[in-house]
Amino acid sequence: MGYTDDDLRHAAVLRDLALRDTEVWKLVEALTTEVGARPAGSAADARAASWAVAACRGLGLANVRAESLPLRIWQRGPASAQLVAPSTRPLVMAALGNSVAAPAGGIEAEIAWYPDLAALKADTSDHEKSRANGRIVFIDQKMERARDGRGYGAAVPARAVGAIEAARRGALALAIRSIGTDRDRIAHTGAMQYDLSVPRIPAFAVSVPDADLIARLNARGEPMRLQFTLESRSGVEATTQNVIAEVPGTDLADEIVLLGAHLDSWDLGQGAIDDGAGVAIVTAAAALLQRAGKRPRRTVRVALFANEENGFDGARAYGDRYGNVVHQLVAESDFGAGRVWQFKSRVQPAAQALADSMAQQLAPLGVAAGGYDGSPGPDAGVLMRRHRWPAAQLSQDGTNYFDVHHTENDTLDKIDPATLPQNVACWALLAWLAAQSPLPFGPPAL
Amino acid sequence: MGYTDDDLRHAAVLRDLALRDTEVWKLVEALTTEVGARPAGSAADARAASWAVAACRGLGLANVRAESLPLRIWQRGPASAQLVAPSTRPLVMAALGNSVAAPAGGIEAEIAWYPDLAALKADTSDHEKSRANGRIVFIDQKMERARDGRGYGAAVPARAVGAIEAARRGALALAIRSIGTDRDRIAHTGAMQYDLSVPRIPAFAVSVPDADLIARLNARGEPMRLQFTLESRSGVEATTQNVIAEVPGTDLADEIVLLGAHLDSWDLGQGAIDDGAGVAIVTAAAALLQRAGKRPRRTVRVALFANEENGFDGARAYGDRYGNVVHQLVAESDFGAGRVWQFKSRVQPAAQALADSMAQQLAPLGVAAGGYDGSPGPDAGVLMRRHRWPAAQLSQDGTNYFDVHHTENDTLDKIDPATLPQNVACWALLAWLAAQSPLPFGPPAL
């Protein structure tokens, strides 16, 4: 069983319309200009949800609503860091998300420098013998630039679990080279974890040029001392919201094709590439489906998730609420604004031929067929794994994504307006063909 | 009269040796790593002078000394800015050099937005009628990227005299788009002036993405309010120093070929491209002359000037001290670390044929002959004009120079080590051939 000629003709219409889309730019321009940074649970996050509801309604989408959920949030306070030996040098830094505050007055100690997380892990965990004991651990983990972002997965454990490994060895605090591919004097934040079995120590990232300086001083063999302050609050009760909007289906309207993105952002930039771009792309794709006039068989649902960055509260709340509803597909646009270069699916074997048809429709957009082991993005991935929902992945070119990811530099100017319509075309095709499928896509092999 | 065959053979030797130079990188690596930012009159500035004296002695240069001079300096204090309407948005900012402090608690006012300095100047200077009156003037002056840096000259008056024009119209403060070609969330500082005839108002630059945001909000037509704090001190008594080092001449040892750079930097970065690179280039060129073994006829003098950035105190003190000494040539390396692409001279007409010979020797290094209207750089330019000394210009590729100029981003990683030896070769050739000239180069037409 394959797609009807009618379905494929409409796919071609959508593709051509999408490549002339102007809504996608207007959406991301408005979100970054009128709201900007929108950490989950903040006043700006609430404004972002109101903005999204109004934008979706304005585009003619149906069943538009914000679904509130409670959560506990982490809030950044003032912070600073400097080398105080061998000489005084200010460092550009950012606390990692979830970091506990330093004691009032901050912490000053010698640096124990490690080239990467593996070197720290290889150090003895006997406090008395570890270099880390009583010092500030510095992890100089470097990140490789790659189109598919694989350098992030390789480097990010230094941020995620570095404080656990450092505390296990008696360290007073953790500092890391920013997990990023840029050379800007701007630090990258991001979520980090603690472990109940070891003390919670403050953790922050310094900019890449500052990490370079520390590495050069370390190479000179002189002891380095670091002083820092770091204020933060954890566990603050707040409210956030998933925003939902739909293109209602016809004979299979009870089944959902989910186009995801996340509405929240880190607090430092404008949330442009992460994930204003994704919000704009999936919203514009749904709006295009709506505008093109042919109603899909299944309901196409845009889900703008809450708090992807620091807890996946939105994805979990969505799963709690809609876990019993049939989902034909879940996918998420959350890798910036680069062109889509690859399509991957994760569907039941009988539906793989339909995924192949989708790939054929995407091919004229410069998208390669990438197999059946797709990862649909962070929130959609949570849902795929928890509910065994079928999924798809539209891989964006992430070569430059980690230059500004989780930084003050994540601003509108980092988005090339020319790459957005191709994204809209891919998402409109994906949504349409998933909605028209003569077969259920699930359950997939996980 | 032209150069001897011996002189030209040695020029070729110097060129080949310079292209294998490794000292230049070591110098700039050491200055940025061991000292970093060194605003004139600061403790770091004094450490930079000590470092330079030790470095020049280590390279075998003669008559190495630091010549102290008193000066009054401007010191940056804490500062911050944010939009408070139409919504609260933090701005990345930096006070301009010489800005007076804002009153305690800062200033909050509506923004009067102007697209450029010309638009502000075109506004009425009648207080009661000007939009600027009682507001914070924002000048959105944009800067063009160009190899020869011409965009800087076109844009920089907004920074230099914007506060005068704003105050003349009753403004409470001046904010400008950073004078730079980047799109980083990093503000560019730089010197600004006041005029005795109008009030001194605080002045600062915001980063380019922040200026973009303000422009987008301005386009929406909603009133914008800005709140900022700015602390600073002016007129602080301090001491700085010019550092001098020489390759002594032979029969014309009393005449000076001056290779200049400036030792001070703005306070925000590491002073890598501005002007650690120039310090390293001219020092390495003189060291190469020394190492190559053939003594020049005239004395080749490296002069590392004090406080180029905010007052030219070093250049003026140099002129006061050495104004009566014959200078065969003055030139300065102060445009980053890009390759030299052009040579220009400013010598007496009878010596232009010798300048042409120099251009021929530079040609194999990819340097074009650029005429007789050379500008020798900021400090050397002060001296050329004041003492009517002959001059030369080795134009560097400045395409990317203004991305990081006067910012926290002026760090070692912005220098490509591969472009430095070609610079050393050009400076060594220039010094050698000026020193060997059978004719005086001056006085030039100014």
Short mmCIF file of C-alpha atoms in Angstrom, two decimals, chain A residues 184-186 408-409 413-414, chain B residues 74 76 79 91-99 138-139 141-145 151-152 155-156 158-160 174-192 203-212 230 265-269 273-274 309 335 398-411 414:
data_model
loop_
_atom_site.label_atom_id
_atom_site.label_comp_id
_atom_site.label_asym_id
_atom_site.label_seq_id
_atom_site.Cartn_x
_atom_site.Cartn_y
_atom_site.Cartn_z
CA ASP A 184 34.12 34.05 21.35
CA ARG A 185 34.56 35.57 24.77
CA ILE A 186 31.10 34.27 25.64
CA GLU A 408 24.19 35.37 24.89
CA ASN A 409 25.03 35.14 21.22
CA ASP A 413 21.11 37.68 13.35
CA LYS A 414 22.50 34.12 13.62
CA TRP B 74 40.40 57.20 32.67
CA ARG B 76 36.29 51.94 33.85
CA ALA B 79 28.21 49.43 34.23
CA LEU B 91 21.78 44.85 26.85
CA VAL B 92 25.44 44.00 26.47
CA MET B 93 27.29 47.31 26.76
CA ALA B 94 30.63 48.98 27.41
CA ALA B 95 31.30 52.53 28.51
CA LEU B 96 33.24 54.58 25.99
CA GLY B 97 36.69 55.70 27.05
CA ASN B 98 36.55 59.05 28.88
CA SER B 99 32.84 58.79 29.59
CA PHE B 138 20.74 56.21 20.43
CA ILE B 139 22.86 56.42 17.27
CA GLN B 141 25.64 54.07 13.01
CA LYS B 142 26.63 50.99 10.99
CA MET B 143 30.15 50.16 9.88
CA GLU B 144 31.20 48.72 6.54
CA ARG B 145 33.66 45.80 6.36
CA GLY B 151 34.53 51.82 7.23
CA TYR B 152 36.07 52.76 10.56
CA ALA B 155 31.63 55.35 11.35
CA VAL B 156 33.86 56.36 14.24
CA ALA B 158 29.48 58.64 16.03
CA ARG B 159 31.58 57.35 18.92
CA ALA B 160 34.07 60.22 19.08
CA LEU B 174 24.45 58.77 24.52
CA ALA B 175 24.21 55.14 23.49
CA ILE B 176 25.56 53.89 20.15
CA ARG B 177 25.68 50.74 18.07
CA SER B 178 29.19 49.36 18.58
CA ILE B 179 31.65 50.59 15.98
CA GLY B 180 32.55 47.14 14.65
CA THR B 181 31.88 44.64 11.87
CA ASP B 182 30.98 41.58 13.96
CA ARG B 183 27.65 40.17 15.06
CA ASP B 184 28.76 39.16 18.53
CA ARG B 185 27.06 40.00 21.78
CA ILE B 186 30.17 41.95 22.77
CA ALA B 187 30.44 45.74 22.90
CA HIS B 188 33.27 47.80 21.41
CA THR B 189 34.80 50.51 23.54
CA GLY B 190 37.07 53.30 22.30
CA ALA B 191 37.88 56.90 23.03
CA MET B 192 35.28 59.68 22.95
CA ALA B 203 28.27 57.52 26.76
CA PHE B 204 28.35 53.82 26.00
CA ALA B 205 28.16 51.33 23.15
CA VAL B 206 25.88 48.31 22.97
CA SER B 207 26.69 45.14 21.03
CA VAL B 208 25.62 44.84 17.41
CA PRO B 209 22.85 42.26 18.10
CA ASP B 210 21.50 44.56 20.83
CA ALA B 211 21.54 47.49 18.41
CA ASP B 212 19.70 45.27 15.92
CA LEU B 230 27.89 53.62 34.54
CA SER B 265 45.70 48.21 25.04
CA TRP B 266 42.11 48.78 25.98
CA ASP B 267 41.12 47.11 29.21
CA LEU B 268 38.62 44.57 27.89
CA GLY B 269 40.52 41.88 26.00
CA ILE B 273 45.45 42.19 17.62
CA ASP B 274 45.53 45.68 19.15
CA GLU B 309 44.46 54.25 22.87
CA PHE B 335 46.28 47.13 12.36
CA GLY B 398 42.02 44.51 8.00
CA THR B 399 38.98 42.66 6.68
CA ASN B 400 38.31 41.02 10.05
CA TYR B 401 40.16 43.50 12.27
CA PHE B 402 37.07 45.38 13.40
CA ASP B 403 35.28 42.20 14.41
CA VAL B 404 37.18 42.18 17.69
CA HIS B 405 38.82 45.63 17.86
CA HIS B 406 38.45 47.23 21.32
CA THR B 407 36.49 44.28 22.72
CA GLU B 408 36.76 41.41 25.17
CA ASN B 409 37.21 39.27 22.07
CA ASP B 410 40.66 40.67 21.27
CA THR B 411 42.39 37.48 22.39
CA LYS B 414 42.19 35.77 16.78
#
